[in-house]
Amino acid sequence: RCAAPPAMGDLAARLKSRGLTLEAAPPSKKALGGGVGAPAPLTLTKIDKQKLFTPLLDQGAKAVKEGLRSQAEAQDGLVDGVVTTLRKWVQDCLTKNEKRDRLLEKGLLKCRVQATWSKGFDEKLKQLVAGFGGRLAADGEKENAEKPAAWLPRNEKWLVGFDAQAFERFLVQHPSALEPPGSQVRSAVEGIVASKGASAAEVALLQELPARFGPLRQATMSRAKRIAVELRRGSKRKGGPGAQAAGEDVKARIETAEDVAWAAATLAPMGLRADGEPLVRAPAAIASAILSGLDAVVGMQDLVALLRETGIGKVVAGYRRHPSVELAKAAKDLVASWRNGCRERQSAA
């Protein structure tokens, strides 16, 4: 037979039945803190008390000015955090085909951001989003919902909407969100190969490049891997290292079919529209460097097949109506050069 359990109200009996005991007296100070006494009371200076308990407006013009400056700095810090969130989100969208397909289908993609609300921050956020043509709405906002007092600090969520034009204008403001400068990518790859060794470089690239530059497109990662392979083999591209690496930001190195595929993916990072123009165009600085580098394509082997398989012909043709006169002319010249090259190859065959 089992003994009857102790009464539920008898805590000591229940603990004893489980082999535990309840101390009759609380533990001593020595047991708790080695005999350390209570901490010294917190003291405030007269100036501290005045700052804490006197309204800001009553502390004088200098205090008011300092308070406003601190508020503005805090709001600017929150805005910088939102920009970082948006930048990483845009980079992530550029890495995923499903995001591109959804933008083509719906015409709009949304990013959720969160920050502590204040009137000043709300105005700066509106200016930020309007600056690249995005759309801003409070997340989950209800028409008849009771709103808390405006002076109470609270976290709010917003939805920032991007159509294709907003993506393009955001990339103009933050071109490295599409493609980090080629010289920086090359320098980073060289550093990884030197520190990790040739055999471990490829795995390290997958971790360290996104950690440094944020989410990277597959075309960018493939280009970085080819740089690592060149370094592992001890080979050098035309022009060698050093000053030529910085020149890569002005004229992209286009020497292989893989380079041409990277160029096509970068000039039209979210594909082509039905009319043949890029859904989102690369910023002018990036597009200019790539179009300059593509003049080497006409001298490559199997030109016709290269243009067809990489899609570079269609992508560059879509830039012929670019708002920039220089880029439009560069695209027209390339297309004309490639057409002539294809005719000459076919005539020679």
mmCIF file of C-alpha atoms in Angstrom:
data_model
loop_
_atom_site.group_PDB
_atom_site.id
_atom_site.type_symbol
_atom_site.label_atom_id
_atom_site.label_comp_id
_atom_site.label_asym_id
_atom_site.label_seq_id
_atom_site.Cartn_x
_atom_site.Cartn_y
_atom_site.Cartn_z
ATOM 1 C CA ARG A 1 0.000 0.000 0.000
ATOM 2 C CA CYS A 2 1.091 3.521 -0.724
ATOM 3 C CA ALA A 3 1.061 6.021 2.119
ATOM 4 C CA ALA A 4 -1.410 8.830 1.853
ATOM 5 C CA PRO A 5 0.189 11.966 0.415
ATOM 6 C CA PRO A 6 0.749 14.878 2.753
ATOM 7 C CA ALA A 7 -1.718 17.706 2.803
ATOM 8 C CA MET A 8 -1.302 20.059 -0.143
ATOM 9 C CA GLY A 9 -0.972 23.030 2.157
ATOM 10 C CA ASP A 10 1.925 21.526 4.083
ATOM 11 C CA LEU A 11 4.896 22.646 1.978
ATOM 12 C CA ALA A 12 7.505 21.304 4.394
ATOM 13 C CA ALA A 13 5.873 17.841 4.392
ATOM 14 C CA ARG A 14 5.750 17.733 0.603
ATOM 15 C CA LEU A 15 9.418 18.700 0.330
ATOM 16 C CA LYS A 16 10.370 16.108 2.985
ATOM 17 C CA SER A 17 8.537 13.361 1.066
ATOM 18 C CA ARG A 18 10.884 14.114 -1.861
ATOM 19 C CA GLY A 19 14.027 14.075 0.256
ATOM 20 C CA LEU A 20 14.259 17.860 0.539
ATOM 21 C CA THR A 21 14.284 20.114 3.571
ATOM 22 C CA LEU A 22 13.125 23.658 4.128
ATOM 23 C CA GLU A 23 15.536 25.955 5.962
ATOM 24 C CA ALA A 24 14.098 27.274 9.185
ATOM 25 C CA ALA A 25 15.853 30.602 8.805
ATOM 26 C CA PRO A 26 16.882 32.623 5.752
ATOM 27 C CA PRO A 27 20.507 32.283 4.618
ATOM 28 C CA SER A 28 23.012 34.598 6.241
ATOM 29 C CA LYS A 29 24.640 37.582 4.549
ATOM 30 C CA LYS A 30 27.881 35.611 4.547
ATOM 31 C CA ALA A 31 26.246 32.774 2.610
ATOM 32 C CA LEU A 32 24.782 35.194 0.109
ATOM 33 C CA GLY A 33 27.578 37.645 -0.462
ATOM 34 C CA GLY A 34 30.484 36.819 1.741
ATOM 35 C CA GLY A 35 29.539 39.386 4.360
ATOM 36 C CA VAL A 36 29.402 42.282 1.912
ATOM 37 C CA GLY A 37 27.139 45.005 3.220
ATOM 38 C CA ALA A 38 24.409 46.839 1.382
ATOM 39 C CA PRO A 39 25.522 49.062 -1.485
ATOM 40 C CA ALA A 40 25.995 52.732 -0.828
ATOM 41 C CA PRO A 41 22.936 54.842 -1.552
ATOM 42 C CA LEU A 42 22.833 56.536 -4.945
ATOM 43 C CA THR A 43 23.628 60.218 -4.677
ATOM 44 C CA LEU A 44 22.778 62.959 -7.143
ATOM 45 C CA THR A 45 24.444 66.302 -7.542
ATOM 46 C CA LYS A 46 22.423 69.465 -7.593
ATOM 47 C CA ILE A 47 22.963 69.746 -11.355
ATOM 48 C CA ASP A 48 21.830 66.154 -11.907
ATOM 49 C CA LYS A 49 18.670 66.773 -9.894
ATOM 50 C CA GLN A 50 17.965 69.896 -11.892
ATOM 51 C CA LYS A 51 18.316 68.024 -15.199
ATOM 52 C CA LEU A 52 16.141 65.152 -14.010
ATOM 53 C CA PHE A 53 13.320 67.018 -12.357
ATOM 54 C CA THR A 54 13.216 70.375 -14.129
ATOM 55 C CA PRO A 55 11.283 70.554 -17.417
ATOM 56 C CA LEU A 56 13.579 71.068 -20.410
ATOM 57 C CA LEU A 57 11.965 74.377 -21.334
ATOM 58 C CA ASP A 58 12.719 75.717 -17.855
ATOM 59 C CA GLN A 59 16.441 74.820 -18.072
ATOM 60 C CA GLY A 60 17.227 77.579 -20.525
ATOM 61 C CA ALA A 61 17.849 77.976 -24.265
ATOM 62 C CA LYS A 62 21.164 76.122 -24.170
ATOM 63 C CA ALA A 63 19.571 73.039 -22.589
ATOM 64 C CA VAL A 64 16.715 73.124 -25.087
ATOM 65 C CA LYS A 65 19.166 73.334 -27.988
ATOM 66 C CA GLU A 66 21.204 70.427 -26.594
ATOM 67 C CA GLY A 67 18.058 68.366 -26.094
ATOM 68 C CA LEU A 68 16.907 68.955 -29.667
ATOM 69 C CA ARG A 69 20.373 68.074 -30.975
ATOM 70 C CA SER A 70 20.324 64.786 -29.039
ATOM 71 C CA GLN A 71 16.869 63.971 -30.373
ATOM 72 C CA ALA A 72 17.958 64.675 -33.949
ATOM 73 C CA GLU A 73 21.047 62.473 -33.558
ATOM 74 C CA ALA A 74 18.925 59.633 -32.185
ATOM 75 C CA GLN A 75 16.466 59.985 -35.080
ATOM 76 C CA ASP A 76 19.307 60.034 -37.624
ATOM 77 C CA GLY A 77 20.660 56.843 -36.057
ATOM 78 C CA LEU A 78 17.266 55.190 -36.479
ATOM 79 C CA VAL A 79 17.108 56.344 -40.112
ATOM 80 C CA ASP A 80 20.565 54.874 -40.745
ATOM 81 C CA GLY A 81 19.310 51.592 -39.303
ATOM 82 C CA VAL A 82 16.322 51.632 -41.667
ATOM 83 C CA VAL A 83 18.636 52.298 -44.635
ATOM 84 C CA THR A 84 20.755 49.292 -43.635
ATOM 85 C CA THR A 85 17.634 47.121 -43.405
ATOM 86 C CA LEU A 86 16.366 48.283 -46.803
ATOM 87 C CA ARG A 87 19.762 47.806 -48.407
ATOM 88 C CA LYS A 88 20.095 44.209 -47.228
ATOM 89 C CA TRP A 89 16.494 43.511 -48.234
ATOM 90 C CA VAL A 90 17.102 44.882 -51.749
ATOM 91 C CA GLN A 91 20.258 42.769 -52.013
ATOM 92 C CA ASP A 92 18.271 39.721 -50.924
ATOM 93 C CA CYS A 93 15.607 40.435 -53.566
ATOM 94 C CA LEU A 94 18.293 40.575 -56.249
ATOM 95 C CA THR A 95 19.536 37.116 -55.277
ATOM 96 C CA LYS A 96 16.158 35.354 -55.600
ATOM 97 C CA ASN A 97 14.339 34.598 -58.831
ATOM 98 C CA GLU A 98 11.014 34.288 -57.006
ATOM 99 C CA LYS A 99 11.274 37.937 -55.951
ATOM 100 C CA ARG A 100 11.816 38.954 -59.562
ATOM 101 C CA ASP A 101 8.855 36.862 -60.693
ATOM 102 C CA ARG A 102 6.642 38.402 -58.003
ATOM 103 C CA LEU A 103 7.688 41.914 -59.005
ATOM 104 C CA LEU A 104 6.804 41.130 -62.610
ATOM 105 C CA GLU A 105 3.444 39.684 -61.539
ATOM 106 C CA LYS A 106 2.384 42.118 -58.804
ATOM 107 C CA GLY A 107 4.379 45.197 -59.715
ATOM 108 C CA LEU A 108 5.294 45.802 -56.056
ATOM 109 C CA LEU A 109 7.379 44.201 -53.308
ATOM 110 C CA LYS A 110 7.190 45.223 -49.636
ATOM 111 C CA CYS A 111 9.826 45.417 -46.913
ATOM 112 C CA ARG A 112 8.868 45.612 -43.228
ATOM 113 C CA VAL A 113 10.890 47.940 -40.977
ATOM 114 C CA GLN A 114 10.569 48.640 -37.271
ATOM 115 C CA ALA A 115 11.781 51.501 -35.068
ATOM 116 C CA THR A 116 10.840 53.625 -32.076
ATOM 117 C CA TRP A 117 8.241 56.152 -33.212
ATOM 118 C CA SER A 118 8.608 59.875 -32.875
ATOM 119 C CA LYS A 119 7.204 62.705 -34.912
ATOM 120 C CA GLY A 120 10.661 63.742 -36.086
ATOM 121 C CA PHE A 121 11.619 60.211 -37.101
ATOM 122 C CA ASP A 122 8.304 59.722 -38.894
ATOM 123 C CA GLU A 123 8.978 62.805 -41.031
ATOM 124 C CA LYS A 124 12.544 61.705 -41.819
ATOM 125 C CA LEU A 125 11.329 58.230 -42.776
ATOM 126 C CA LYS A 126 8.800 59.737 -45.174
ATOM 127 C CA GLN A 127 11.546 61.853 -46.757
ATOM 128 C CA LEU A 128 13.820 58.834 -47.065
ATOM 129 C CA VAL A 129 11.223 56.677 -48.834
ATOM 130 C CA ALA A 130 10.045 59.541 -51.051
ATOM 131 C CA GLY A 131 13.663 60.067 -52.091
ATOM 132 C CA PHE A 132 13.682 56.838 -54.103
ATOM 133 C CA GLY A 133 10.002 56.791 -55.043
ATOM 134 C CA GLY A 134 8.883 54.109 -52.604
ATOM 135 C CA ARG A 135 5.552 53.824 -50.835
ATOM 136 C CA LEU A 136 5.214 54.002 -47.060
ATOM 137 C CA ALA A 137 2.367 52.649 -44.951
ATOM 138 C CA ALA A 138 1.966 51.704 -41.297
ATOM 139 C CA ASP A 139 1.992 47.923 -40.933
ATOM 140 C CA GLY A 140 -1.378 46.626 -39.722
ATOM 141 C CA GLU A 141 -2.840 50.118 -39.354
ATOM 142 C CA LYS A 142 -6.570 50.029 -38.653
ATOM 143 C CA GLU A 143 -8.926 52.879 -39.374
ATOM 144 C CA ASN A 144 -10.678 52.973 -35.976
ATOM 145 C CA ALA A 145 -7.854 51.591 -33.853
ATOM 146 C CA GLU A 146 -7.162 53.440 -30.622
ATOM 147 C CA LYS A 147 -3.813 55.196 -30.845
ATOM 148 C CA PRO A 148 -1.537 55.585 -27.809
ATOM 149 C CA ALA A 149 -0.500 59.010 -26.578
ATOM 150 C CA ALA A 150 1.954 60.611 -28.980
ATOM 151 C CA TRP A 151 4.451 61.411 -26.225
ATOM 152 C CA LEU A 152 4.784 57.784 -25.123
ATOM 153 C CA PRO A 153 7.740 55.888 -26.659
ATOM 154 C CA ARG A 154 6.582 52.937 -28.697
ATOM 155 C CA ASN A 155 7.848 50.624 -31.402
ATOM 156 C CA GLU A 156 6.103 50.939 -34.728
ATOM 157 C CA LYS A 157 6.255 48.896 -37.913
ATOM 158 C CA TRP A 158 6.069 50.249 -41.430
ATOM 159 C CA LEU A 159 5.777 48.648 -44.860
ATOM 160 C CA VAL A 160 8.004 50.160 -47.545
ATOM 161 C CA GLY A 161 6.761 49.349 -51.038
ATOM 162 C CA PHE A 162 9.136 49.043 -54.009
ATOM 163 C CA ASP A 163 8.055 48.997 -57.632
ATOM 164 C CA ALA A 164 10.636 48.540 -60.400
ATOM 165 C CA GLN A 165 11.365 52.259 -60.588
ATOM 166 C CA ALA A 166 11.879 52.469 -56.810
ATOM 167 C CA PHE A 167 14.340 49.559 -56.980
ATOM 168 C CA GLU A 168 16.232 51.337 -59.743
ATOM 169 C CA ARG A 169 16.362 54.683 -57.920
ATOM 170 C CA PHE A 170 17.417 52.993 -54.674
ATOM 171 C CA LEU A 171 20.300 51.318 -56.527
ATOM 172 C CA VAL A 172 21.350 54.700 -57.918
ATOM 173 C CA GLN A 173 21.670 55.904 -54.300
ATOM 174 C CA HIS A 174 23.320 52.646 -53.155
ATOM 175 C CA PRO A 175 25.084 51.105 -56.201
ATOM 176 C CA SER A 176 27.045 48.604 -54.106
ATOM 177 C CA ALA A 177 23.735 46.958 -53.198
ATOM 178 C CA LEU A 178 23.773 45.621 -56.768
ATOM 179 C CA GLU A 179 27.489 45.024 -57.220
ATOM 180 C CA PRO A 180 30.391 45.893 -54.916
ATOM 181 C CA PRO A 181 33.271 47.688 -56.689
ATOM 182 C CA GLY A 182 35.310 45.142 -58.622
ATOM 183 C CA SER A 183 38.551 46.320 -57.053
ATOM 184 C CA GLN A 184 37.145 45.698 -53.557
ATOM 185 C CA VAL A 185 35.898 42.229 -54.462
ATOM 186 C CA ARG A 186 39.273 41.315 -55.955
ATOM 187 C CA SER A 187 41.107 42.682 -52.907
ATOM 188 C CA ALA A 188 38.831 40.716 -50.572
ATOM 189 C CA VAL A 189 39.341 37.493 -52.537
ATOM 190 C CA GLU A 190 43.109 37.975 -52.530
ATOM 191 C CA GLY A 191 43.040 38.468 -48.760
ATOM 192 C CA ILE A 192 40.926 35.346 -48.215
ATOM 193 C CA VAL A 193 43.180 33.203 -50.413
ATOM 194 C CA ALA A 194 46.272 34.528 -48.632
ATOM 195 C CA SER A 195 44.890 33.908 -45.129
ATOM 196 C CA LYS A 196 42.902 30.694 -45.635
ATOM 197 C CA GLY A 197 44.996 28.980 -48.260
ATOM 198 C CA ALA A 198 44.009 28.000 -51.778
ATOM 199 C CA SER A 199 42.296 24.745 -50.790
ATOM 200 C CA ALA A 200 39.966 26.343 -48.219
ATOM 201 C CA ALA A 201 39.373 29.585 -50.117
ATOM 202 C CA GLU A 202 36.185 28.544 -51.928
ATOM 203 C CA VAL A 203 34.346 27.639 -48.719
ATOM 204 C CA ALA A 204 35.650 30.781 -47.012
ATOM 205 C CA LEU A 205 34.391 32.930 -49.886
ATOM 206 C CA LEU A 206 30.816 31.754 -49.313
ATOM 207 C CA GLN A 207 30.982 32.975 -45.718
ATOM 208 C CA GLU A 208 33.278 35.989 -45.700
ATOM 209 C CA LEU A 209 32.194 37.843 -48.841
ATOM 210 C CA PRO A 210 28.495 38.075 -47.811
ATOM 211 C CA ALA A 211 29.620 39.002 -44.288
ATOM 212 C CA ARG A 212 31.570 41.920 -45.743
ATOM 213 C CA PHE A 213 29.344 43.054 -48.610
ATOM 214 C CA GLY A 214 25.912 41.685 -47.675
ATOM 215 C CA PRO A 215 23.859 39.185 -49.729
ATOM 216 C CA LEU A 216 25.512 38.724 -53.120
ATOM 217 C CA ARG A 217 24.033 37.579 -56.422
ATOM 218 C CA GLN A 218 25.080 34.224 -57.811
ATOM 219 C CA ALA A 219 26.788 35.966 -60.737
ATOM 220 C CA THR A 220 28.959 37.966 -58.333
ATOM 221 C CA MET A 221 29.873 34.901 -56.272
ATOM 222 C CA SER A 222 30.783 32.960 -59.418
ATOM 223 C CA ARG A 223 33.005 35.812 -60.572
ATOM 224 C CA ALA A 224 34.731 35.884 -57.159
ATOM 225 C CA LYS A 225 35.344 32.133 -57.332
ATOM 226 C CA ARG A 226 37.000 32.515 -60.734
ATOM 227 C CA ILE A 227 39.325 35.137 -59.277
ATOM 228 C CA ALA A 228 40.241 32.668 -56.514
ATOM 229 C CA VAL A 229 40.927 29.961 -59.103
ATOM 230 C CA GLU A 230 43.259 32.323 -60.988
ATOM 231 C CA LEU A 231 45.126 33.081 -57.789
ATOM 232 C CA ARG A 232 45.369 29.401 -56.915
ATOM 233 C CA ARG A 233 46.839 28.624 -60.329
ATOM 234 C CA GLY A 234 49.172 31.591 -60.078
ATOM 235 C CA SER A 235 47.815 33.026 -63.315
ATOM 236 C CA LYS A 236 47.089 36.684 -63.909
ATOM 237 C CA ARG A 237 44.528 38.354 -66.075
ATOM 238 C CA LYS A 238 45.623 40.840 -68.695
ATOM 239 C CA GLY A 239 47.164 43.909 -67.134
ATOM 240 C CA GLY A 240 48.142 42.222 -63.879
ATOM 241 C CA PRO A 241 47.393 43.380 -60.344
ATOM 242 C CA GLY A 242 47.961 46.726 -58.669
ATOM 243 C CA ALA A 243 46.748 49.797 -60.488
ATOM 244 C CA GLN A 244 44.839 47.659 -62.981
ATOM 245 C CA ALA A 245 42.543 46.416 -60.209
ATOM 246 C CA ALA A 246 41.341 49.946 -59.480
ATOM 247 C CA GLY A 247 40.812 50.461 -63.213
ATOM 248 C CA GLU A 248 38.360 47.564 -63.111
ATOM 249 C CA ASP A 249 35.839 49.964 -61.545
ATOM 250 C CA VAL A 250 36.068 52.154 -64.661
ATOM 251 C CA LYS A 251 36.274 49.419 -67.295
ATOM 252 C CA ALA A 252 35.147 45.946 -66.265
ATOM 253 C CA ARG A 253 37.328 42.981 -67.186
ATOM 254 C CA ILE A 254 35.446 41.012 -69.815
ATOM 255 C CA GLU A 255 37.693 38.234 -71.085
ATOM 256 C CA THR A 256 35.715 34.981 -70.902
ATOM 257 C CA ALA A 257 32.203 33.694 -71.590
ATOM 258 C CA GLU A 258 31.634 33.660 -67.817
ATOM 259 C CA ASP A 259 32.496 37.350 -67.689
ATOM 260 C CA VAL A 260 29.932 38.036 -70.411
ATOM 261 C CA ALA A 261 27.261 36.118 -68.473
ATOM 262 C CA TRP A 262 28.101 38.159 -65.355
ATOM 263 C CA ALA A 263 27.768 41.373 -67.375
ATOM 264 C CA ALA A 264 24.326 40.382 -68.652
ATOM 265 C CA ALA A 265 23.128 39.470 -65.153
ATOM 266 C CA THR A 266 24.407 42.757 -63.730
ATOM 267 C CA LEU A 267 23.027 45.040 -66.434
ATOM 268 C CA ALA A 268 19.584 43.421 -66.041
ATOM 269 C CA PRO A 269 19.597 42.112 -62.432
ATOM 270 C CA MET A 270 15.870 41.351 -62.429
ATOM 271 C CA GLY A 271 15.523 40.221 -66.028
ATOM 272 C CA LEU A 272 13.865 41.802 -69.056
ATOM 273 C CA ARG A 273 10.369 43.152 -69.515
ATOM 274 C CA ALA A 274 8.113 42.061 -72.343
ATOM 275 C CA ASP A 275 9.320 45.025 -74.430
ATOM 276 C CA GLY A 276 12.927 43.821 -74.149
ATOM 277 C CA GLU A 277 14.173 46.519 -71.753
ATOM 278 C CA PRO A 278 15.592 45.607 -68.337
ATOM 279 C CA LEU A 279 12.992 45.523 -65.580
ATOM 280 C CA VAL A 280 15.561 47.228 -63.336
ATOM 281 C CA ARG A 281 18.624 48.887 -64.857
ATOM 282 C CA ALA A 282 22.052 49.026 -63.265
ATOM 283 C CA PRO A 283 23.254 52.393 -61.899
ATOM 284 C CA ALA A 284 25.024 54.491 -64.502
ATOM 285 C CA ALA A 285 28.512 54.067 -62.991
ATOM 286 C CA ILE A 286 28.249 50.275 -63.015
ATOM 287 C CA ALA A 287 26.594 50.138 -66.440
ATOM 288 C CA SER A 288 29.246 52.423 -67.940
ATOM 289 C CA ALA A 289 32.111 50.228 -66.700
ATOM 290 C CA ILE A 290 30.450 47.078 -68.035
ATOM 291 C CA LEU A 291 29.551 48.535 -71.435
ATOM 292 C CA SER A 292 33.132 49.770 -71.776
ATOM 293 C CA GLY A 293 34.454 46.299 -71.020
ATOM 294 C CA LEU A 294 32.071 44.605 -73.447
ATOM 295 C CA ASP A 295 33.932 46.029 -76.445
ATOM 296 C CA ALA A 296 36.196 42.975 -76.085
ATOM 297 C CA VAL A 297 33.326 40.597 -76.908
ATOM 298 C CA VAL A 298 33.532 41.157 -80.655
ATOM 299 C CA GLY A 299 36.981 39.540 -80.705
ATOM 300 C CA MET A 300 35.951 36.423 -78.771
ATOM 301 C CA GLN A 301 35.522 33.014 -80.366
ATOM 302 C CA ASP A 302 32.048 31.740 -81.297
ATOM 303 C CA LEU A 303 30.611 35.258 -81.173
ATOM 304 C CA VAL A 304 27.169 34.263 -82.452
ATOM 305 C CA ALA A 305 26.779 31.466 -79.933
ATOM 306 C CA LEU A 306 28.128 33.666 -77.138
ATOM 307 C CA LEU A 307 25.596 36.409 -77.781
ATOM 308 C CA ARG A 308 22.763 33.915 -77.943
ATOM 309 C CA GLU A 309 23.676 31.772 -74.922
ATOM 310 C CA THR A 310 24.457 34.617 -72.519
ATOM 311 C CA GLY A 311 21.624 36.871 -73.660
ATOM 312 C CA ILE A 312 24.004 39.831 -73.619
ATOM 313 C CA GLY A 313 22.837 40.988 -77.054
ATOM 314 C CA LYS A 314 19.233 41.456 -75.875
ATOM 315 C CA VAL A 315 20.301 43.067 -72.605
ATOM 316 C CA VAL A 316 22.576 45.643 -74.244
ATOM 317 C CA ALA A 317 19.957 46.333 -76.927
ATOM 318 C CA GLY A 318 17.599 47.254 -74.074
ATOM 319 C CA TYR A 319 20.005 50.038 -73.065
ATOM 320 C CA ARG A 320 19.759 51.801 -76.432
ATOM 321 C CA ARG A 321 16.846 53.860 -75.071
ATOM 322 C CA HIS A 322 18.556 54.665 -71.774
ATOM 323 C CA PRO A 323 17.928 58.220 -70.463
ATOM 324 C CA SER A 324 21.700 58.778 -70.352
ATOM 325 C CA VAL A 325 22.901 59.857 -73.794
ATOM 326 C CA GLU A 326 26.351 58.377 -73.147
ATOM 327 C CA LEU A 327 25.020 54.963 -72.109
ATOM 328 C CA ALA A 328 22.517 54.857 -74.971
ATOM 329 C CA LYS A 329 25.271 55.629 -77.485
ATOM 330 C CA ALA A 330 27.600 53.017 -75.948
ATOM 331 C CA ALA A 331 24.851 50.402 -76.223
ATOM 332 C CA LYS A 332 24.086 51.310 -79.855
ATOM 333 C CA ASP A 333 27.770 51.159 -80.777
ATOM 334 C CA LEU A 334 28.159 47.728 -79.171
ATOM 335 C CA VAL A 335 25.107 46.299 -80.917
ATOM 336 C CA ALA A 336 26.319 47.640 -84.287
ATOM 337 C CA SER A 337 29.804 46.218 -83.675
ATOM 338 C CA TRP A 338 28.432 42.796 -82.775
ATOM 339 C CA ARG A 339 26.168 42.715 -85.808
ATOM 340 C CA ASN A 340 29.073 43.494 -88.081
ATOM 341 C CA GLY A 341 31.195 40.881 -86.317
ATOM 342 C CA CYS A 342 28.497 38.234 -86.775
ATOM 343 C CA ARG A 343 28.188 39.054 -90.476
ATOM 344 C CA GLU A 344 31.925 38.821 -90.968
ATOM 345 C CA ARG A 345 32.065 35.446 -89.190
ATOM 346 C CA GLN A 346 29.200 34.113 -91.283
ATOM 347 C CA SER A 347 30.759 35.399 -94.498
ATOM 348 C CA ALA A 348 34.091 33.807 -93.608
ATOM 349 C CA ALA A 349 32.349 30.504 -92.916
#
